[in-house]
Tab-separated table of C-alpha atoms and ligand atoms in Angstrom:
chain	number	residue	atom	x	y	z
Q	1	UNK	CA	15.345	-55.737	19.301
Q	2	UNK	CA	12.235	-54.594	21.199
Q	3	UNK	CA	12.747	-52.061	24.075
Q	4	UNK	CA	12.443	-53.256	27.699
Q	5	UNK	CA	9.584	-52.140	29.964
Q	6	UNK	CA	11.929	-49.939	32.061
Q	7	UNK	CA	13.067	-48.101	28.938
Q	8	UNK	CA	9.483	-47.434	27.930
Q	9	UNK	CA	8.633	-46.244	31.468
Q	10	UNK	CA	11.646	-43.912	31.542
Q	11	UNK	CA	10.720	-42.464	28.161
Q	12	UNK	CA	7.112	-41.997	29.296
Q	13	UNK	CA	8.192	-40.254	32.556
Q	14	UNK	CA	10.426	-37.838	30.652
Q	15	UNK	CA	7.561	-37.152	28.254
Q	16	UNK	CA	5.168	-36.504	31.143
Q	17	UNK	CA	7.638	-34.077	32.731
Q	18	UNK	CA	7.992	-32.203	29.467
Q	19	UNK	CA	4.205	-32.140	29.069
Q	20	UNK	CA	3.768	-30.582	32.533
Q	21	UNK	CA	6.335	-27.867	31.696
Q	22	UNK	CA	4.574	-27.196	28.444
Q	23	UNK	CA	1.227	-26.871	30.217
Q	24	UNK	CA	2.734	-24.313	32.619
Q	25	UNK	CA	4.273	-22.308	29.790
Q	26	UNK	CA	0.988	-22.317	27.900
Q	27	UNK	CA	-0.872	-21.193	31.052
Q	28	UNK	CA	1.589	-18.282	31.393
Q	29	UNK	CA	1.085	-17.481	27.708
Q	30	UNK	CA	-2.709	-17.326	28.165
Q	31	UNK	CA	-2.275	-15.090	31.222
Q	32	UNK	CA	-0.044	-12.727	29.233
Q	33	UNK	CA	-2.556	-12.701	26.368
Q	34	UNK	CA	-5.229	-11.732	28.860
Q	35	UNK	CA	-2.976	-8.984	30.267
Q	36	UNK	CA	-2.212	-7.748	26.745
Q	37	UNK	CA	-5.862	-7.527	25.802
Q	38	UNK	CA	-6.603	-5.593	29.050
Q	39	UNK	CA	-3.669	-3.228	28.337
Q	40	UNK	CA	-4.890	-2.753	24.773
Q	41	UNK	CA	-8.382	-1.731	25.846
Q	42	UNK	CA	-6.995	0.522	28.581
Q	43	UNK	CA	-4.581	2.238	26.123
Q	44	UNK	CA	-7.300	2.632	23.471
Q	45	UNK	CA	-9.777	4.205	25.887
Q	46	UNK	CA	-7.079	6.484	27.434
Q	47	UNK	CA	-6.037	7.665	23.966
Q	48	UNK	CA	-9.669	8.356	23.004
Q	49	UNK	CA	-10.196	10.328	26.247
Q	50	UNK	CA	-6.929	12.223	25.832
Q	51	UNK	CA	-7.737	13.074	22.210
Q	52	UNK	CA	-11.067	14.575	23.285
Q	53	UNK	CA	-9.291	16.733	25.872
Q	54	UNK	CA	-6.659	17.795	23.335
Q	55	UNK	CA	-9.443	18.925	20.991
Q	56	UNK	CA	-10.999	20.917	23.819
Q	57	UNK	CA	-7.606	22.513	24.675
Q	58	UNK	CA	-7.008	23.400	21.001
Q	59	UNK	CA	-10.435	25.051	20.883
Q	60	UNK	CA	-9.665	27.056	24.036
Q	61	UNK	CA	-6.224	28.060	22.690
Q	62	UNK	CA	-7.828	29.354	19.467
Q	63	UNK	CA	-10.334	31.365	21.486
Q	64	UNK	CA	-7.636	32.845	23.759
Q	65	UNK	CA	-5.310	33.733	20.861
Q	66	UNK	CA	-7.669	36.473	19.657
Q	67	UNK	CA	-6.618	39.722	21.308
Q	68	UNK	CA	-3.828	38.200	23.474
Q	69	UNK	CA	-0.599	40.024	24.364
Q	70	UNK	CA	2.734	39.081	22.726
Q	71	UNK	CA	3.860	37.022	25.739
Q	72	UNK	CA	0.538	35.196	25.991
Q	73	UNK	CA	0.557	34.514	22.253
Q	74	UNK	CA	3.997	32.887	22.647
Q	75	UNK	CA	2.767	30.640	25.464
Q	76	UNK	CA	-0.329	29.709	23.463
Q	77	UNK	CA	1.763	28.915	20.379
Q	78	UNK	CA	3.928	26.708	22.573
Q	79	UNK	CA	0.877	24.812	23.835
Q	80	UNK	CA	-0.406	24.458	20.255
Q	81	UNK	CA	2.929	22.941	19.189
Q	82	UNK	CA	2.861	20.478	22.100
Q	83	UNK	CA	-0.716	19.467	21.278
Q	84	UNK	CA	0.412	18.682	17.707
Q	85	UNK	CA	3.345	16.594	18.993
Q	86	UNK	CA	1.020	14.593	21.241
Q	87	UNK	CA	-1.445	14.040	18.387
Q	88	UNK	CA	1.392	12.668	16.226
Q	89	UNK	CA	2.537	10.410	19.063
Q	90	UNK	CA	-1.000	9.011	19.348
Q	91	UNK	CA	-1.041	8.155	15.642
Q	92	UNK	CA	2.171	6.143	16.154
Q	93	UNK	CA	0.650	4.425	19.237
Q	94	UNK	CA	-2.546	3.653	17.320
Q	95	UNK	CA	-0.574	1.601	14.786
Q	96	UNK	CA	0.089	-0.992	17.519
Q	97	UNK	CA	-3.437	-1.148	18.943
Q	98	UNK	CA	-6.318	-3.204	17.554
Q	99	UNK	CA	-8.980	-1.157	15.859
Q	100	UNK	CA	-12.254	-1.674	14.052
Q	101	UNK	CA	-11.930	-2.440	10.333
Q	102	UNK	CA	-13.146	0.093	7.790
Q	103	UNK	CA	-16.206	-0.649	5.657
Q	104	UNK	CA	-14.232	-2.321	2.832
Q	105	UNK	CA	-12.265	-4.701	5.067
Q	106	UNK	CA	-15.429	-5.447	7.044
Q	107	UNK	CA	-17.239	-6.386	3.834
Q	108	UNK	CA	-14.386	-8.536	2.521
Q	109	UNK	CA	-12.950	-10.126	5.668
Q	110	UNK	CA	-15.624	-9.586	8.296
Q	111	UNK	CA	-14.904	-8.271	11.753
Q	112	UNK	CA	-11.444	-9.814	12.182
Q	113	UNK	CA	-8.546	-7.990	13.821
Q	114	UNK	CA	-5.851	-7.252	11.216
Q	115	UNK	CA	-3.522	-5.145	13.389
Q	116	UNK	CA	-0.026	-6.613	13.548
Q	117	UNK	CA	1.418	-6.105	16.989
Q	118	UNK	CA	5.169	-5.877	16.382
Q	119	UNK	CA	7.398	-3.790	14.123
Q	120	UNK	CA	8.955	-6.961	12.690
Q	121	UNK	CA	5.620	-8.413	11.612
Q	122	UNK	CA	4.616	-5.067	10.067
Q	123	UNK	CA	7.870	-5.005	8.076
Q	124	UNK	CA	7.444	-8.641	7.081
Q	125	UNK	CA	3.890	-7.977	5.846
Q	126	UNK	CA	4.966	-4.938	3.813
Q	127	UNK	CA	7.914	-6.890	2.413
Q	128	UNK	CA	5.599	-9.717	1.423
Q	129	UNK	CA	3.215	-7.215	-0.224
Q	130	UNK	CA	6.075	-5.820	-2.345
Q	131	UNK	CA	7.222	-9.343	-3.286
Q	132	UNK	CA	3.662	-10.379	-4.153
Q	133	UNK	CA	3.436	-7.359	-6.473
Q	134	UNK	CA	6.761	-8.264	-8.100
Q	135	UNK	CA	5.857	-11.937	-8.750
Q	136	UNK	CA	2.461	-11.047	-10.192
Q	137	UNK	CA	4.030	-8.253	-12.250
Q	138	UNK	CA	6.503	-10.681	-13.838
Q	139	UNK	CA	3.683	-13.147	-14.619
Q	140	UNK	CA	1.551	-10.349	-16.144
Q	141	UNK	CA	4.524	-9.067	-18.131
Q	142	UNK	CA	5.122	-12.508	-19.656
Q	143	UNK	CA	1.390	-12.934	-20.256
Q	144	UNK	CA	1.187	-9.643	-22.174
Q	145	UNK	CA	4.197	-10.641	-24.337
Q	146	UNK	CA	2.613	-14.023	-25.118
Q	147	UNK	CA	-0.729	-12.403	-26.021
Q	148	UNK	CA	0.989	-9.717	-28.116
Q	149	UNK	CA	3.316	-11.938	-30.156
Q	150	UNK	CA	2.120	-15.533	-30.027
Q	151	UNK	CA	-1.500	-16.166	-29.031
Q	152	UNK	CA	-4.224	-13.999	-30.450
Q	153	UNK	CA	-7.350	-15.569	-28.948
Q	154	UNK	CA	-10.097	-13.582	-27.238
Q	155	UNK	CA	-10.323	-16.330	-24.579
Q	156	UNK	CA	-6.623	-15.874	-23.738
Q	157	UNK	CA	-7.172	-12.112	-23.447
Q	158	UNK	CA	-10.092	-12.860	-21.114
Q	159	UNK	CA	-7.823	-14.935	-18.838
Q	160	UNK	CA	-5.290	-12.072	-18.853
Q	161	UNK	CA	-7.971	-9.534	-17.899
Q	162	UNK	CA	-9.418	-11.837	-15.269
Q	163	UNK	CA	-5.956	-12.182	-13.727
Q	164	UNK	CA	-5.704	-8.383	-13.688
Q	165	UNK	CA	-9.089	-8.045	-11.934
Q	166	UNK	CA	-8.047	-10.587	-9.272
Q	167	UNK	CA	-4.621	-8.952	-8.846
Q	168	UNK	CA	-5.989	-5.434	-8.323
Q	169	UNK	CA	-8.742	-6.630	-5.967
Q	170	UNK	CA	-6.127	-8.470	-3.888
Q	171	UNK	CA	-3.957	-5.341	-3.811
Q	172	UNK	CA	-6.823	-3.222	-2.458
Q	173	UNK	CA	-7.353	-5.706	0.408
Q	174	UNK	CA	-3.637	-5.895	1.234
Q	175	UNK	CA	-3.296	-2.106	1.073
Q	176	UNK	CA	-6.257	-1.606	3.426
Q	177	UNK	CA	-4.526	-3.952	5.897
Q	178	UNK	CA	-1.258	-2.006	5.469
Q	179	UNK	CA	-3.061	1.291	6.165
Q	180	UNK	CA	-4.626	-0.205	9.318
Q	181	UNK	CA	-1.063	-1.034	10.366
Q	182	UNK	CA	0.200	2.519	10.007
Q	183	UNK	CA	1.358	2.650	6.372
Q	184	UNK	CA	1.250	6.140	4.840
Q	185	UNK	CA	0.047	4.960	1.400
Q	186	UNK	CA	-1.872	7.836	-0.133
Q	187	UNK	CA	-5.586	7.220	-0.677
Q	188	UNK	CA	-5.138	7.792	-4.406
Q	189	UNK	CA	-2.863	4.730	-4.886
Q	190	UNK	CA	-5.511	2.503	-3.315
Q	191	UNK	CA	-8.286	4.183	-5.320
Q	192	UNK	CA	-6.094	3.762	-8.425
Q	193	UNK	CA	-6.226	-0.007	-7.862
Q	194	UNK	CA	-10.040	0.041	-7.510
Q	195	UNK	CA	-10.278	1.845	-10.856
Q	196	UNK	CA	-7.737	-0.492	-12.456
Q	197	UNK	CA	-9.783	-3.507	-11.268
Q	198	UNK	CA	-12.930	-1.919	-12.730
Q	199	UNK	CA	-11.134	-1.108	-16.015
Q	200	UNK	CA	-9.893	-4.700	-16.358
Q	201	UNK	CA	-13.426	-5.905	-15.617
Q	202	UNK	CA	-14.777	-3.703	-18.416
Q	203	UNK	CA	-12.036	-4.945	-20.800
Q	204	UNK	CA	-13.095	-8.493	-19.874
Q	205	UNK	CA	-16.662	-7.833	-21.052
Q	206	UNK	CA	-15.673	-6.016	-24.270
Q	207	UNK	CA	-16.910	-8.300	-27.107
Q	208	UNK	CA	-14.536	-9.268	-29.897
Q	209	UNK	CA	-14.865	-7.131	-33.017
Q	210	UNK	CA	-13.037	-4.597	-35.182
Q	211	UNK	CA	-12.837	-1.988	-32.427
Q	212	UNK	CA	-11.613	-4.489	-29.838
Q	213	UNK	CA	-8.934	-5.734	-32.215
Q	214	UNK	CA	-7.887	-2.138	-33.045
Q	215	UNK	CA	-7.262	-1.338	-29.390
Q	216	UNK	CA	-5.984	-4.785	-28.335
Q	217	UNK	CA	-2.320	-4.426	-29.308
Q	218	UNK	CA	-2.086	-0.900	-27.906
Q	219	UNK	CA	-3.497	-2.174	-24.600
Q	220	UNK	CA	-1.138	-5.170	-24.488
Q	221	UNK	CA	1.887	-2.977	-25.255
Q	222	UNK	CA	0.765	-0.562	-22.525
Q	223	UNK	CA	0.350	-3.470	-20.063
Q	224	UNK	CA	3.849	-4.654	-20.907
Q	225	UNK	CA	5.285	-1.197	-20.278
Q	226	UNK	CA	3.304	-0.710	-17.053
Q	227	UNK	CA	4.558	-4.028	-15.673
Q	228	UNK	CA	8.113	-3.161	-16.659
Q	229	UNK	CA	7.815	0.146	-14.747
Q	230	UNK	CA	6.282	-1.753	-11.823
Q	231	UNK	CA	9.462	-3.897	-11.673
Q	232	UNK	CA	11.572	-0.717	-11.487
Q	233	UNK	CA	9.205	0.626	-8.828
Q	234	UNK	CA	9.687	-2.588	-6.831
Q	235	UNK	CA	13.437	-2.028	-6.635
Q	236	UNK	CA	12.877	1.555	-5.493
Q	237	UNK	CA	10.148	0.758	-2.908
Q	238	UNK	CA	11.871	-2.314	-1.464
Q	239	UNK	CA	15.184	-0.390	-1.422
Q	240	UNK	CA	13.483	2.309	0.677
Q	241	UNK	CA	11.957	-0.307	2.968
Q	242	UNK	CA	15.238	-2.156	3.607
Q	243	UNK	CA	17.223	1.038	4.144
Q	244	UNK	CA	14.662	2.395	6.585
Q	245	UNK	CA	14.643	-0.909	8.423
Q	246	UNK	CA	18.437	-0.986	8.571
Q	247	UNK	CA	18.384	2.496	10.075
Q	248	UNK	CA	15.809	1.323	12.601
Q	249	UNK	CA	13.552	4.303	12.066
Q	250	UNK	CA	10.618	4.960	9.820
Q	251	UNK	CA	8.181	7.694	8.872
Q	252	UNK	CA	9.658	10.719	10.659
Q	253	UNK	CA	13.216	9.782	9.755
Q	254	UNK	CA	12.887	10.905	6.125
Q	255	UNK	CA	14.124	14.297	7.231
Q	256	UNK	CA	16.979	13.115	9.385
Q	257	UNK	CA	19.195	10.601	7.611
Q	258	UNK	CA	21.290	12.154	4.875
Q	259	UNK	CA	22.414	8.846	3.307
Q	260	UNK	CA	18.879	7.606	2.906
Q	261	UNK	CA	17.802	10.928	1.402
Q	262	UNK	CA	20.512	10.895	-1.237
Q	263	UNK	CA	19.735	7.250	-2.156
Q	264	UNK	CA	16.033	8.043	-2.373
Q	265	UNK	CA	16.596	11.039	-4.666
Q	266	UNK	CA	18.862	9.016	-6.952
Q	267	UNK	CA	16.203	6.283	-7.190
Q	268	UNK	CA	13.418	8.787	-7.714
Q	269	UNK	CA	15.276	10.739	-10.426
Q	270	UNK	CA	15.841	7.480	-12.307
Q	271	UNK	CA	12.235	6.327	-11.876
Q	272	UNK	CA	10.303	9.523	-12.573
Q	273	UNK	CA	10.842	9.756	-16.382
Q	274	UNK	CA	9.546	6.175	-16.745
Q	275	UNK	CA	6.548	6.980	-14.526
Q	276	UNK	CA	5.629	10.152	-16.405
Q	277	UNK	CA	5.970	8.365	-19.753
Q	278	UNK	CA	3.509	5.743	-18.415
Q	279	UNK	CA	1.092	8.461	-17.317
Q	280	UNK	CA	1.119	10.042	-20.783
Q	281	UNK	CA	0.565	6.620	-22.316
Q	282	UNK	CA	-2.578	6.402	-20.166
Q	283	UNK	CA	-3.681	9.763	-21.603
Q	284	UNK	CA	-2.900	8.502	-25.108
Q	285	UNK	CA	-5.036	5.369	-24.475
Q	286	UNK	CA	-7.865	7.561	-23.264
Q	287	UNK	CA	-7.719	9.865	-26.303
Q	288	UNK	CA	-7.515	6.886	-28.702
Q	289	UNK	CA	-10.614	5.360	-27.101
Q	290	UNK	CA	-12.580	8.631	-27.163
Q	291	UNK	CA	-11.665	9.046	-30.851
Q	292	UNK	CA	-12.831	5.465	-31.477
Q	293	UNK	CA	-16.113	6.253	-29.698
Q	294	UNK	CA	-16.807	8.938	-32.337
Q	295	UNK	CA	-16.808	6.333	-35.157
Q	296	UNK	CA	-20.293	5.664	-36.601
Q	297	UNK	CA	-20.000	1.872	-36.151
Q	298	UNK	CA	-18.992	2.107	-32.496
Q	299	UNK	CA	-21.798	0.409	-30.558
Q	300	UNK	CA	-19.877	-0.881	-27.518
Q	301	UNK	CA	-20.269	1.086	-24.265
Q	302	UNK	CA	-16.929	-0.359	-23.148
Q	303	UNK	CA	-15.043	2.028	-25.478
Q	304	UNK	CA	-16.192	5.196	-23.672
Q	305	UNK	CA	-15.994	3.599	-20.233
Q	306	UNK	CA	-12.386	2.431	-20.738
Q	307	UNK	CA	-11.515	5.882	-22.144
Q	308	UNK	CA	-12.933	7.519	-19.020
Q	309	UNK	CA	-11.050	5.118	-16.709
Q	310	UNK	CA	-7.743	5.816	-18.489
Q	311	UNK	CA	-8.383	9.554	-18.252
Q	312	UNK	CA	-9.050	9.324	-14.491
Q	313	UNK	CA	-5.938	7.153	-14.062
Q	314	UNK	CA	-3.814	9.656	-15.974
Q	315	UNK	CA	-5.035	12.658	-13.963
Q	316	UNK	CA	-4.811	10.940	-10.576
Q	317	UNK	CA	-1.403	9.353	-11.171
Q	318	UNK	CA	0.145	12.414	-12.764
Q	319	UNK	CA	-1.033	14.968	-10.193
Q	320	UNK	CA	-0.441	12.703	-7.181
Q	321	UNK	CA	3.107	11.914	-8.340
Q	322	UNK	CA	3.747	15.645	-8.840
Q	323	UNK	CA	2.377	16.343	-5.335
Q	324	UNK	CA	4.560	13.593	-3.798
Q	325	UNK	CA	7.700	14.972	-5.476
Q	326	UNK	CA	6.811	18.556	-4.504
Q	327	UNK	CA	6.296	17.511	-0.894
Q	328	UNK	CA	9.609	15.642	-0.821
Q	329	UNK	CA	11.444	18.647	-2.309
Q	330	UNK	CA	9.848	20.964	0.252
Q	331	UNK	CA	10.925	18.681	3.126
Q	332	UNK	CA	14.461	18.520	1.717
Q	333	UNK	CA	14.689	22.298	1.419
Q	334	UNK	CA	13.339	22.789	4.950
Q	335	UNK	CA	15.930	20.342	6.240
Q	336	UNK	CA	18.738	22.160	4.416
Q	337	UNK	CA	17.618	25.492	5.861
Q	338	UNK	CA	17.504	24.102	9.407
Q	339	UNK	CA	21.066	22.732	9.121
C	401	COA	N1	1.486	2.014	-4.550
C	401	COA	C1	1.495	1.506	-3.296
C	401	COA	N2	2.143	2.092	-2.227
C	401	COA	C2	2.784	3.236	-2.476
C	401	COA	C3	2.812	3.834	-3.752
C	401	COA	C4	2.138	3.165	-4.821
C	401	COA	N3	2.115	3.647	-6.076
C	401	COA	N4	3.536	4.980	-3.677
C	401	COA	C5	3.949	5.099	-2.396
C	401	COA	N5	3.510	4.043	-1.667
C	401	COA	C6	3.710	3.809	-0.221
C	401	COA	C7	5.169	3.703	0.179
C	401	COA	O1	5.630	2.360	0.095
C	401	COA	C8	5.115	4.195	1.617
C	401	COA	O2	4.594	3.130	2.429
C	401	COA	P1	4.990	2.963	4.018
C	401	COA	O3	4.409	4.160	4.725
C	401	COA	O4	4.320	1.682	4.396
C	401	COA	O5	6.483	2.883	4.070
C	401	COA	C9	4.044	5.268	1.573
C	401	COA	O6	3.229	4.983	0.452
C	401	COA	C10	4.573	6.680	1.468
C	401	COA	O7	5.409	6.761	0.335
C	401	COA	P2	6.012	8.156	-0.188
C	401	COA	O8	7.185	8.509	0.666
C	401	COA	O9	4.909	9.165	-0.331
C	401	COA	O10	6.480	7.797	-1.654
C	401	COA	P3	7.663	6.834	-2.143
C	401	COA	O11	8.964	7.556	-2.061
C	401	COA	O12	7.592	5.482	-1.495
C	401	COA	O13	7.245	6.641	-3.693
C	401	COA	C11	6.755	7.361	-5.956
C	401	COA	C12	7.096	7.775	-4.514
C	401	COA	C13	6.458	8.590	-6.787
C	401	COA	C14	7.919	6.566	-6.570
C	401	COA	C15	5.511	6.402	-5.883
C	401	COA	O14	4.458	7.072	-5.258
C	401	COA	C16	5.103	5.915	-7.246
C	401	COA	O15	5.674	4.983	-7.763
C	401	COA	N6	4.077	6.530	-7.855
C	401	COA	C17	3.668	6.300	-9.223
C	401	COA	C18	2.732	5.133	-9.382
C	401	COA	C19	2.190	5.135	-10.802
C	401	COA	O16	1.942	6.170	-11.359
C	401	COA	N7	1.975	3.958	-11.395
C	401	COA	C20	1.534	3.854	-12.753
C	401	COA	C21	2.716	3.764	-13.663
C	401	COA	S1	2.281	3.671	-15.343
């Protein structure tokens, strides 16, 4: 049965009414966007101005400290402490303001704003980054098992190494975006992914031959182990993320919430032996490759280059992990003393 003209007219009128409301809401939305962008530029320029003045005050405080009386020194130390607190507050504010991309992001993405403007979207992006790492890790783990046990073709190895290059390049882009959004990822972990991408690229160009075949199984076994450890790392990192989110605080809360601290230490104590074993495997790979490079029939430059990359990875990973643990222990001890 076809609808009558009145029914059609009624439906059209209701649609028109809804359309008008929608237009008004959208107009308001555009106005707010305009307000937001004005607030953003005003905040950014105020912060820049304030930072300059803080620098000037710090300089003056340092000058005054020399030869000051005990009382004056106390006042100056107080000002110094307050300057530090304000500087930290500005770093937190910065995480919610648009900023210019660094050279790498500019080269890869162009001049696009990658600052996420709410805590929820920052969490969601970090969560997605961890999940992305987990999915790719599982795929790479299965790939290394297949190459190790079932398929021994150079072309299959090339696909595996190409996947690794793509994976590490993607990680560097995602990590740069995370850093822009206030993540405290240490520079080394990002640099570690640049080197890993380069290493996989070199492995990709290594021609098939006796030396390649000698190292192949060791490399595949190492890849399997590294991806296994990465899965463990995922459970630790995402556990930290969810607990911090549940507590509603991040960054400066590490020192304040006892429950989180004890969970983190349990996770870390479980993870560290696996991590250190992986680091020493990297050293072992490096030494094996350097020994191979000494052989008279070693003509491939890839042998030395891969050996060097593994050595750099070992040193960076090992010493950065030690520094992270040392820093965490120091913070824990300071907290215990202050209680
Ligand atoms: N890759 C990427 N991000 C990392 C990272 C890594 N290896 N290690 C730490 N981060 C991130 C954290 O997620 C956190 O991010 P957020 O500020 O957005 O929340 C930030 O860096 C600060 O983390 P931090 O508190 O210093 O360390 P942690 O407790 O999260 O992790 C370790 C500590 C030691 C478990 C971790 O650094 C690690 O796994 N390192 C070893 C990596 C390695 O050697 N891999 C090779 C294995 S063979």
